[in-house]
mmCIF file of C-alpha atoms in Angstrom:
data_model
loop_
_atom_site.group_PDB
_atom_site.id
_atom_site.type_symbol
_atom_site.label_atom_id
_atom_site.label_comp_id
_atom_site.label_asym_id
_atom_site.label_seq_id
_atom_site.Cartn_x
_atom_site.Cartn_y
_atom_site.Cartn_z
ATOM 1 C CA MET A 991 -89.950 273.062 74.280
ATOM 2 C CA ARG A 992 -93.252 274.638 75.342
ATOM 3 C CA ALA A 993 -92.487 277.898 73.505
ATOM 4 C CA ALA A 994 -91.960 275.964 70.273
ATOM 5 C CA ARG A 995 -95.211 274.085 70.838
ATOM 6 C CA LEU A 996 -97.129 277.340 71.431
ATOM 7 C CA ILE A 997 -95.740 278.805 68.222
ATOM 8 C CA LYS A 998 -96.703 275.663 66.315
ATOM 9 C CA MET A 999 -100.232 275.861 67.751
ATOM 10 C CA VAL A 1000 -100.621 279.456 66.550
ATOM 11 C CA LEU A 1001 -99.347 278.530 63.098
ATOM 12 C CA LEU A 1002 -101.737 275.599 62.891
ATOM 13 C CA LEU A 1003 -104.688 277.789 63.802
ATOM 14 C CA GLN A 1004 -103.525 280.475 61.386
ATOM 15 C CA ALA A 1005 -103.271 277.959 58.531
ATOM 16 C CA ARG A 1006 -106.749 276.491 59.218
ATOM 17 C CA SER A 1007 -110.019 278.205 60.068
ATOM 18 C CA SER A 1008 -110.685 275.980 63.099
ATOM 19 C CA MET A 1009 -109.338 272.848 64.791
ATOM 20 C CA THR A 1010 -110.783 270.640 67.479
ATOM 21 C CA GLY A 1011 -108.900 269.902 70.655
ATOM 22 C CA ALA A 1012 -108.364 266.301 69.523
ATOM 23 C CA GLU A 1013 -106.899 267.486 66.187
ATOM 24 C CA LEU A 1014 -104.516 269.894 67.912
ATOM 25 C CA ALA A 1015 -103.512 267.258 70.443
ATOM 26 C CA ARG A 1016 -102.675 264.857 67.598
ATOM 27 C CA GLU A 1017 -100.647 267.440 65.681
ATOM 28 C CA LEU A 1018 -98.778 268.661 68.765
ATOM 29 C CA GLU A 1019 -98.402 265.166 70.218
ATOM 30 C CA VAL A 1020 -99.798 266.180 73.591
ATOM 31 C CA SER A 1021 -102.988 265.560 75.556
ATOM 32 C CA GLU A 1022 -106.184 267.570 75.058
ATOM 33 C CA ARG A 1023 -105.739 268.864 78.594
ATOM 34 C CA THR A 1024 -102.366 270.317 77.544
ATOM 35 C CA VAL A 1025 -104.035 271.900 74.507
ATOM 36 C CA THR A 1026 -106.533 273.615 76.814
ATOM 37 C CA ARG A 1027 -103.732 274.975 79.039
ATOM 38 C CA ASP A 1028 -101.717 276.154 76.013
ATOM 39 C CA ALA A 1029 -104.746 277.946 74.551
ATOM 40 C CA LEU A 1030 -105.264 279.736 77.874
ATOM 41 C CA ALA A 1031 -101.574 280.719 78.000
ATOM 42 C CA LEU A 1032 -101.793 282.166 74.484
ATOM 43 C CA SER A 1033 -104.898 284.168 75.371
ATOM 44 C CA GLU A 1034 -103.171 285.579 78.459
ATOM 45 C CA ALA A 1035 -100.228 286.532 76.235
ATOM 46 C CA GLY A 1036 -102.486 288.515 73.899
ATOM 47 C CA VAL A 1037 -102.991 285.974 71.131
ATOM 48 C CA PRO A 1038 -106.763 285.922 70.399
ATOM 49 C CA VAL A 1039 -107.405 282.171 70.626
ATOM 50 C CA TYR A 1040 -111.138 281.537 70.964
ATOM 51 C CA ALA A 1041 -112.607 278.244 72.148
ATOM 52 C CA ASP A 1042 -116.014 277.220 70.780
ATOM 53 C CA ARG A 1043 -117.804 274.893 73.195
ATOM 54 C CA GLY A 1044 -119.924 271.902 72.265
ATOM 55 C CA ARG A 1045 -119.626 268.794 70.140
ATOM 56 C CA SER A 1046 -118.778 270.721 66.926
ATOM 57 C CA GLY A 1047 -116.638 273.258 68.762
ATOM 58 C CA GLY A 1048 -112.939 273.849 68.542
ATOM 59 C CA TYR A 1049 -110.234 276.488 68.610
ATOM 60 C CA ARG A 1050 -109.759 279.376 66.221
ATOM 61 C CA LEU A 1051 -108.059 282.738 65.912
ATOM 62 C CA ILE A 1052 -110.383 285.746 65.842
ATOM 63 C CA GLY A 1053 -110.052 289.231 64.431
ATOM 64 C CA GLY A 1054 -107.954 288.219 61.393
ATOM 65 C CA TYR A 1055 -104.958 287.689 63.667
ATOM 66 C CA ARG A 1056 -101.727 286.836 61.792
ATOM 67 C CA THR A 1057 -98.412 286.065 63.409
ATOM 68 C CA ARG A 1058 -95.151 287.327 61.996
ATOM 69 C CA LEU A 1059 -93.326 284.238 63.293
ATOM 70 C CA THR A 1060 -92.968 282.773 59.795
ATOM 71 C CA GLY A 1061 -89.187 283.112 59.324
ATOM 72 C CA LEU A 1062 -87.587 279.799 58.410
ATOM 73 C CA GLY A 1063 -84.565 278.540 60.289
ATOM 74 C CA ARG A 1064 -81.694 277.072 58.277
ATOM 75 C CA ASP A 1065 -82.552 273.486 59.209
ATOM 76 C CA GLU A 1066 -86.214 274.062 58.349
ATOM 77 C CA ALA A 1067 -85.379 275.660 54.996
ATOM 78 C CA GLU A 1068 -83.075 272.750 54.064
ATOM 79 C CA ALA A 1069 -85.631 270.183 55.140
ATOM 80 C CA LEU A 1070 -88.342 271.931 53.137
ATOM 81 C CA PHE A 1071 -86.501 271.115 49.908
ATOM 82 C CA LEU A 1072 -86.784 267.414 50.845
ATOM 83 C CA SER A 1073 -90.475 267.573 51.686
ATOM 84 C CA GLY A 1074 -91.327 265.334 48.723
ATOM 85 C CA LEU A 1075 -89.452 262.502 50.439
ATOM 86 C CA PRO A 1076 -91.376 261.951 53.681
ATOM 87 C CA GLY A 1077 -89.778 258.528 54.271
ATOM 88 C CA ALA A 1078 -86.282 259.924 53.771
ATOM 89 C CA LEU A 1079 -86.972 262.827 56.118
ATOM 90 C CA ARG A 1080 -88.168 260.430 58.792
ATOM 91 C CA ASP A 1081 -85.122 258.186 58.357
ATOM 92 C CA MET A 1082 -82.723 261.110 58.683
ATOM 93 C CA GLY A 1083 -84.464 262.548 61.738
ATOM 94 C CA LEU A 1084 -85.660 265.685 59.914
ATOM 95 C CA GLN A 1085 -89.395 265.113 60.096
ATOM 96 C CA ASP A 1086 -89.992 267.764 62.797
ATOM 97 C CA ALA A 1087 -87.968 270.400 60.971
ATOM 98 C CA ALA A 1088 -89.830 269.784 57.730
ATOM 99 C CA SER A 1089 -93.195 269.893 59.536
ATOM 100 C CA ALA A 1090 -92.351 273.243 61.130
ATOM 101 C CA ALA A 1091 -91.181 274.614 57.776
ATOM 102 C CA ARG A 1092 -94.376 273.568 56.007
ATOM 103 C CA LEU A 1093 -96.451 275.173 58.736
ATOM 104 C CA LYS A 1094 -94.576 278.460 58.442
ATOM 105 C CA VAL A 1095 -94.938 278.495 54.672
ATOM 106 C CA SER A 1096 -98.662 277.714 54.958
ATOM 107 C CA ALA A 1097 -99.096 280.472 57.533
ATOM 108 C CA ALA A 1098 -97.466 282.975 55.176
ATOM 109 C CA LEU A 1099 -99.724 282.095 52.255
ATOM 110 C CA LEU A 1100 -102.874 283.966 51.382
ATOM 111 C CA PRO A 1101 -106.050 282.191 52.616
ATOM 112 C CA SER A 1102 -107.020 281.325 49.025
ATOM 113 C CA LEU A 1103 -103.720 279.433 48.564
ATOM 114 C CA ARG A 1104 -103.575 277.522 51.846
ATOM 115 C CA ASP A 1105 -104.858 274.294 50.312
ATOM 116 C CA ALA A 1106 -101.962 274.262 47.802
ATOM 117 C CA PRO A 1107 -99.709 271.910 49.828
ATOM 118 C CA HIS A 1108 -102.528 269.420 50.327
ATOM 119 C CA SER A 1109 -103.636 269.722 46.708
ATOM 120 C CA ALA A 1110 -100.106 269.031 45.411
ATOM 121 C CA ALA A 1111 -99.607 266.123 47.836
ATOM 122 C CA GLN A 1112 -102.739 264.456 46.538
ATOM 123 C CA ARG A 1113 -101.527 264.706 42.934
ATOM 124 C CA PHE A 1114 -97.773 263.948 43.114
ATOM 125 C CA HIS A 1115 -95.867 261.465 45.268
ATOM 126 C CA LEU A 1116 -92.296 260.172 45.031
ATOM 127 C CA ASP A 1117 -91.805 256.564 46.095
ATOM 128 C CA ALA A 1118 -88.024 256.041 46.193
ATOM 129 C CA PRO A 1119 -87.583 252.366 47.175
ATOM 130 C CA GLY A 1120 -87.709 249.675 44.516
ATOM 131 C CA TRP A 1121 -90.346 246.996 44.187
ATOM 132 C CA TYR A 1122 -90.222 243.620 45.900
ATOM 133 C CA GLN A 1123 -88.037 244.659 48.785
ATOM 134 C CA GLU A 1124 -88.606 245.834 52.303
ATOM 135 C CA PRO A 1125 -86.675 249.100 52.818
ATOM 136 C CA ARG A 1126 -84.595 249.141 55.982
ATOM 137 C CA THR A 1127 -83.405 252.243 57.742
ATOM 138 C CA PRO A 1128 -79.735 251.957 58.827
ATOM 139 C CA GLU A 1129 -79.412 252.517 62.548
ATOM 140 C CA LEU A 1130 -76.608 255.056 62.115
ATOM 141 C CA LEU A 1131 -78.363 257.116 59.399
ATOM 142 C CA PRO A 1132 -79.646 259.947 61.681
ATOM 143 C CA LEU A 1133 -76.172 260.470 63.179
ATOM 144 C CA ILE A 1134 -74.507 260.507 59.756
ATOM 145 C CA ALA A 1135 -77.218 262.780 58.343
ATOM 146 C CA GLU A 1136 -76.658 265.252 61.167
ATOM 147 C CA ALA A 1137 -72.917 265.233 60.412
ATOM 148 C CA VAL A 1138 -73.651 265.870 56.711
ATOM 149 C CA TRP A 1139 -75.811 268.901 57.542
ATOM 150 C CA ALA A 1140 -73.285 270.303 60.011
ATOM 151 C CA ASP A 1141 -70.113 269.514 57.966
ATOM 152 C CA HIS A 1142 -68.729 267.546 60.928
ATOM 153 C CA ARG A 1143 -66.019 264.923 60.507
ATOM 154 C CA ILE A 1144 -66.930 261.426 61.593
ATOM 155 C CA ARG A 1145 -64.883 258.407 62.675
ATOM 156 C CA ALA A 1146 -66.427 255.186 61.468
ATOM 157 C CA SER A 1147 -65.972 251.415 61.330
ATOM 158 C CA TYR A 1148 -66.879 250.053 57.940
ATOM 159 C CA ARG A 1149 -67.397 246.422 56.904
ATOM 160 C CA ARG A 1150 -65.592 245.570 53.708
ATOM 161 C CA ARG A 1151 -66.141 241.970 52.624
ATOM 162 C CA ASP A 1152 -64.760 239.869 55.510
ATOM 163 C CA THR A 1153 -62.817 242.663 57.216
ATOM 164 C CA GLU A 1154 -63.609 245.806 59.115
ATOM 165 C CA VAL A 1155 -61.688 249.022 58.554
ATOM 166 C CA GLU A 1156 -61.511 252.291 60.463
ATOM 167 C CA ARG A 1157 -61.989 255.512 58.547
ATOM 168 C CA GLU A 1158 -62.007 259.244 59.269
ATOM 169 C CA LEU A 1159 -64.498 260.754 56.850
ATOM 170 C CA GLU A 1160 -65.637 264.149 55.688
ATOM 171 C CA PRO A 1161 -69.330 263.416 54.917
ATOM 172 C CA TYR A 1162 -70.413 265.467 51.912
ATOM 173 C CA GLY A 1163 -73.799 264.066 50.904
ATOM 174 C CA LEU A 1164 -76.386 261.315 51.161
ATOM 175 C CA VAL A 1165 -77.968 259.423 48.294
ATOM 176 C CA LEU A 1166 -81.058 257.211 48.473
ATOM 177 C CA LYS A 1167 -80.923 254.738 45.592
ATOM 178 C CA ALA A 1168 -83.763 252.203 45.262
ATOM 179 C CA GLY A 1169 -84.294 252.105 49.016
ATOM 180 C CA VAL A 1170 -80.564 251.853 49.915
ATOM 181 C CA TRP A 1171 -78.751 254.755 51.583
ATOM 182 C CA TYR A 1172 -75.224 255.744 50.500
ATOM 183 C CA LEU A 1173 -72.739 258.262 51.889
ATOM 184 C CA CYS A 1174 -70.517 260.266 49.538
ATOM 185 C CA ALA A 1175 -67.512 261.290 51.634
ATOM 186 C CA ARG A 1176 -63.932 262.448 51.297
ATOM 187 C CA ALA A 1177 -61.346 260.152 52.831
ATOM 188 C CA GLN A 1178 -57.582 260.582 52.577
ATOM 189 C CA GLY A 1179 -58.016 263.322 49.966
ATOM 190 C CA SER A 1180 -60.342 261.488 47.559
ATOM 191 C CA PHE A 1181 -64.104 261.130 47.260
ATOM 192 C CA ARG A 1182 -65.642 257.682 47.768
ATOM 193 C CA VAL A 1183 -69.047 256.051 48.201
ATOM 194 C CA TYR A 1184 -70.058 253.993 51.264
ATOM 195 C CA ARG A 1185 -73.196 251.948 51.898
ATOM 196 C CA ILE A 1186 -74.503 253.223 55.214
ATOM 197 C CA ASP A 1187 -75.865 249.827 56.281
ATOM 198 C CA ARG A 1188 -72.252 248.583 56.286
ATOM 199 C CA PHE A 1189 -71.172 251.036 58.992
ATOM 200 C CA SER A 1190 -70.940 249.140 62.264
ATOM 201 C CA ALA A 1191 -70.045 252.220 64.348
ATOM 202 C CA ALA A 1192 -69.748 255.952 63.818
ATOM 203 C CA GLU A 1193 -69.272 259.070 65.862
ATOM 204 C CA ALA A 1194 -68.973 262.746 65.028
ATOM 205 C CA ASP A 1195 -66.077 264.494 66.722
ATOM 206 C CA GLY A 1196 -67.691 267.951 66.385
ATOM 207 C CA GLU A 1197 -64.822 269.201 64.221
ATOM 208 C CA VAL A 1198 -65.965 271.163 61.180
ATOM 209 C CA PHE A 1199 -64.192 270.376 57.896
ATOM 210 C CA GLU A 1200 -63.717 272.863 55.062
ATOM 211 C CA ARG A 1201 -66.089 271.885 52.310
ATOM 212 C CA ASP A 1202 -64.945 271.851 48.690
ATOM 213 C CA GLU A 1203 -67.408 274.259 47.069
ATOM 214 C CA ASP A 1204 -66.752 272.738 43.631
ATOM 215 C CA PHE A 1205 -68.117 269.350 44.756
ATOM 216 C CA ASP A 1206 -71.292 268.527 42.831
ATOM 217 C CA LEU A 1207 -73.216 265.674 44.497
ATOM 218 C CA PRO A 1208 -75.563 264.791 41.561
ATOM 219 C CA GLY A 1209 -72.683 264.881 39.078
ATOM 220 C CA PHE A 1210 -70.376 262.848 41.356
ATOM 221 C CA TRP A 1211 -73.057 260.225 41.978
ATOM 222 C CA ALA A 1212 -73.920 259.908 38.267
ATOM 223 C CA GLU A 1213 -70.245 259.407 37.400
ATOM 224 C CA ARG A 1214 -69.639 256.813 40.142
ATOM 225 C CA ALA A 1215 -72.867 254.979 39.343
ATOM 226 C CA ALA A 1216 -71.810 254.663 35.696
ATOM 227 C CA GLU A 1217 -68.329 253.476 36.708
ATOM 228 C CA PHE A 1218 -69.858 250.874 39.053
ATOM 229 C CA ALA A 1219 -72.234 249.597 36.370
ATOM 230 C CA ARG A 1220 -69.315 249.175 33.944
ATOM 231 C CA SER A 1221 -67.023 247.580 36.522
ATOM 232 C CA ILE A 1222 -69.334 244.646 37.299
ATOM 233 C CA LEU A 1223 -69.705 243.646 33.644
ATOM 234 C CA ARG A 1224 -66.795 241.179 33.628
ATOM 235 C CA ALA A 1225 -68.030 238.605 31.098
ATOM 236 C CA GLU A 1226 -69.434 238.564 27.548
ATOM 237 C CA VAL A 1227 -72.018 236.510 25.735
ATOM 238 C CA VAL A 1228 -72.879 236.368 22.064
ATOM 239 C CA VAL A 1229 -76.611 236.325 21.521
ATOM 240 C CA ARG A 1230 -78.939 236.478 18.535
ATOM 241 C CA VAL A 1231 -82.235 238.284 19.147
ATOM 242 C CA THR A 1232 -85.432 238.874 17.250
ATOM 243 C CA GLU A 1233 -86.837 242.353 16.782
ATOM 244 C CA ALA A 1234 -89.013 241.867 19.879
ATOM 245 C CA GLY A 1235 -85.985 240.549 21.778
ATOM 246 C CA ALA A 1236 -83.928 243.587 20.790
ATOM 247 C CA GLU A 1237 -86.685 245.884 22.109
ATOM 248 C CA ARG A 1238 -86.843 244.070 25.454
ATOM 249 C CA LEU A 1239 -83.106 243.485 25.943
ATOM 250 C CA PRO A 1240 -82.358 246.856 27.631
ATOM 251 C CA TYR A 1241 -85.097 246.127 30.186
ATOM 252 C CA VAL A 1242 -83.735 242.734 31.281
ATOM 253 C CA THR A 1243 -79.991 243.427 31.264
ATOM 254 C CA ASP A 1244 -77.835 246.487 31.967
ATOM 255 C CA ARG A 1245 -79.485 249.209 29.897
ATOM 256 C CA SER A 1246 -76.337 251.044 28.799
ATOM 257 C CA ALA A 1247 -74.537 247.819 27.901
ATOM 258 C CA ALA A 1248 -77.486 246.529 25.899
ATOM 259 C CA GLU A 1249 -77.994 249.764 24.015
ATOM 260 C CA GLU A 1250 -74.273 250.005 23.154
ATOM 261 C CA ALA A 1251 -74.187 246.388 22.021
ATOM 262 C CA LEU A 1252 -77.265 246.849 19.820
ATOM 263 C CA ALA A 1253 -75.797 250.023 18.317
ATOM 264 C CA ALA A 1254 -72.522 248.233 17.476
ATOM 265 C CA ALA A 1255 -74.219 245.117 16.065
ATOM 266 C CA PRO A 1256 -74.250 244.418 12.290
ATOM 267 C CA PRO A 1257 -77.514 244.719 10.351
ATOM 268 C CA PRO A 1258 -80.211 242.060 10.888
ATOM 269 C CA ASP A 1259 -79.943 238.779 8.963
ATOM 270 C CA ALA A 1260 -82.438 237.544 6.385
ATOM 271 C CA VAL A 1261 -85.038 236.630 9.033
ATOM 272 C CA GLY A 1262 -84.617 239.868 10.982
ATOM 273 C CA ARG A 1263 -82.421 238.575 13.808
ATOM 274 C CA VAL A 1264 -79.526 240.637 15.167
ATOM 275 C CA THR A 1265 -76.316 239.052 16.496
ATOM 276 C CA LEU A 1266 -74.505 241.034 19.180
ATOM 277 C CA THR A 1267 -71.830 240.713 21.859
ATOM 278 C CA LEU A 1268 -73.306 241.652 25.234
ATOM 279 C CA PRO A 1269 -71.249 242.509 28.378
ATOM 280 C CA VAL A 1270 -72.744 240.828 31.432
ATOM 281 C CA GLU A 1271 -71.961 240.546 35.152
ATOM 282 C CA SER A 1272 -71.489 236.748 35.032
ATOM 283 C CA LEU A 1273 -72.733 233.757 33.085
ATOM 284 C CA ASP A 1274 -75.154 232.919 35.917
ATOM 285 C CA VAL A 1275 -76.623 236.430 35.819
ATOM 286 C CA ALA A 1276 -76.786 236.304 32.003
ATOM 287 C CA TYR A 1277 -78.671 233.023 32.198
ATOM 288 C CA SER A 1278 -81.284 234.483 34.559
ATOM 289 C CA GLN A 1279 -81.666 237.666 32.506
ATOM 290 C CA LEU A 1280 -81.787 236.181 29.012
ATOM 291 C CA LEU A 1281 -84.086 233.374 30.096
ATOM 292 C CA THR A 1282 -86.845 235.948 30.502
ATOM 293 C CA LEU A 1283 -86.672 236.612 26.742
ATOM 294 C CA GLY A 1284 -87.686 233.037 25.937
ATOM 295 C CA ALA A 1285 -87.549 232.219 22.235
ATOM 296 C CA GLU A 1286 -86.792 235.865 21.370
ATOM 297 C CA ALA A 1287 -83.106 235.271 22.182
ATOM 298 C CA GLU A 1288 -80.631 232.527 21.239
ATOM 299 C CA VAL A 1289 -77.304 232.281 23.021
ATOM 300 C CA LEU A 1290 -74.464 231.410 20.590
ATOM 301 C CA ALA A 1291 -71.470 231.622 22.941
ATOM 302 C CA PRO A 1292 -69.889 230.736 25.249
ATOM 303 C CA ALA A 1293 -70.616 227.067 24.627
ATOM 304 C CA ALA A 1294 -71.251 226.274 28.312
ATOM 305 C CA LEU A 1295 -74.029 228.860 28.523
ATOM 306 C CA ARG A 1296 -75.577 227.732 25.214
ATOM 307 C CA GLU A 1297 -75.580 224.140 26.505
ATOM 308 C CA ARG A 1298 -77.277 225.312 29.714
ATOM 309 C CA PHE A 1299 -80.050 226.958 27.679
ATOM 310 C CA ALA A 1300 -80.400 223.861 25.499
ATOM 311 C CA THR A 1301 -80.819 221.702 28.609
ATOM 312 C CA THR A 1302 -83.452 224.070 30.002
ATOM 313 C CA ALA A 1303 -85.276 224.124 26.666
ATOM 314 C CA ALA A 1304 -85.367 220.325 26.595
ATOM 315 C CA ARG A 1305 -86.721 220.157 30.118
ATOM 316 C CA LEU A 1306 -89.438 222.671 29.233
ATOM 317 C CA ARG A 1307 -90.322 220.683 26.100
ATOM 318 C CA ASP A 1308 -90.692 217.500 28.157
ATOM 319 C CA LEU A 1309 -92.658 219.324 30.818
ATOM 320 C CA TYR A 1310 -95.178 220.709 28.326
ATOM 321 C CA ALA A 1311 -95.244 217.741 25.986
#
């Protein structure tokens, strides 16, 4: 533990011209007294750490010293590719590995390029979770993430509706979709998707499974996501929309379904309205979605949904009369 901390201290000082004791203590998560002892230990070991005294003092490396300890470990290299997802790294327990990897890369850069990571971070940021929801980190995510990295089988209890099932899984990959974590795993010879927050228990048995090298996580997820989107569209409504309503329809309902319905619709009528048949999840969902279009959409069928809109329209008329 101390050896890793000493290496990190050298890399920090190599990446920056000077750091105060308080800054080093914060980065290393130790006390300033420990920083002083570590600096002394490095000096005794031949690393030229120099301490400037006084209020504006700090620690620095002298004589153009550069360490060769910049080789990335496998876990650090893998974590580096996720460095644009700080929240995801923290949730999976990979924050320390990513921090060490970034330090090693910074230490290997020329002095004129050392501000590149900071410069990029101030210009580009990926915020994965969706709006209007508080992202929650599943308790078992770090354990499952570790099994994914190590190709270890896991035994898990999974909540499915009102029942709980036991599964032996080969965890292939993790997907973070709008703040929700999913596991893509092979079970009983086929690949499936599991919501990680529905695992009630999981343990890795340490047994390594043979990974299918032809498995493509992005492609698999895209295919399953499309299948899921189609599977939940179990009802249909007939709706007549204005030009403005047609433009907004893909943004208030399932995008693919709306675009396909618009493409298959006949030409606009004499007043520019288009009549189309739209697949929807349910009539309740369709009511909530199409209501946002206001007078830009008229529901023609089914009759029960049209009557519901007529009732709402009458209530609104009375309210604003």
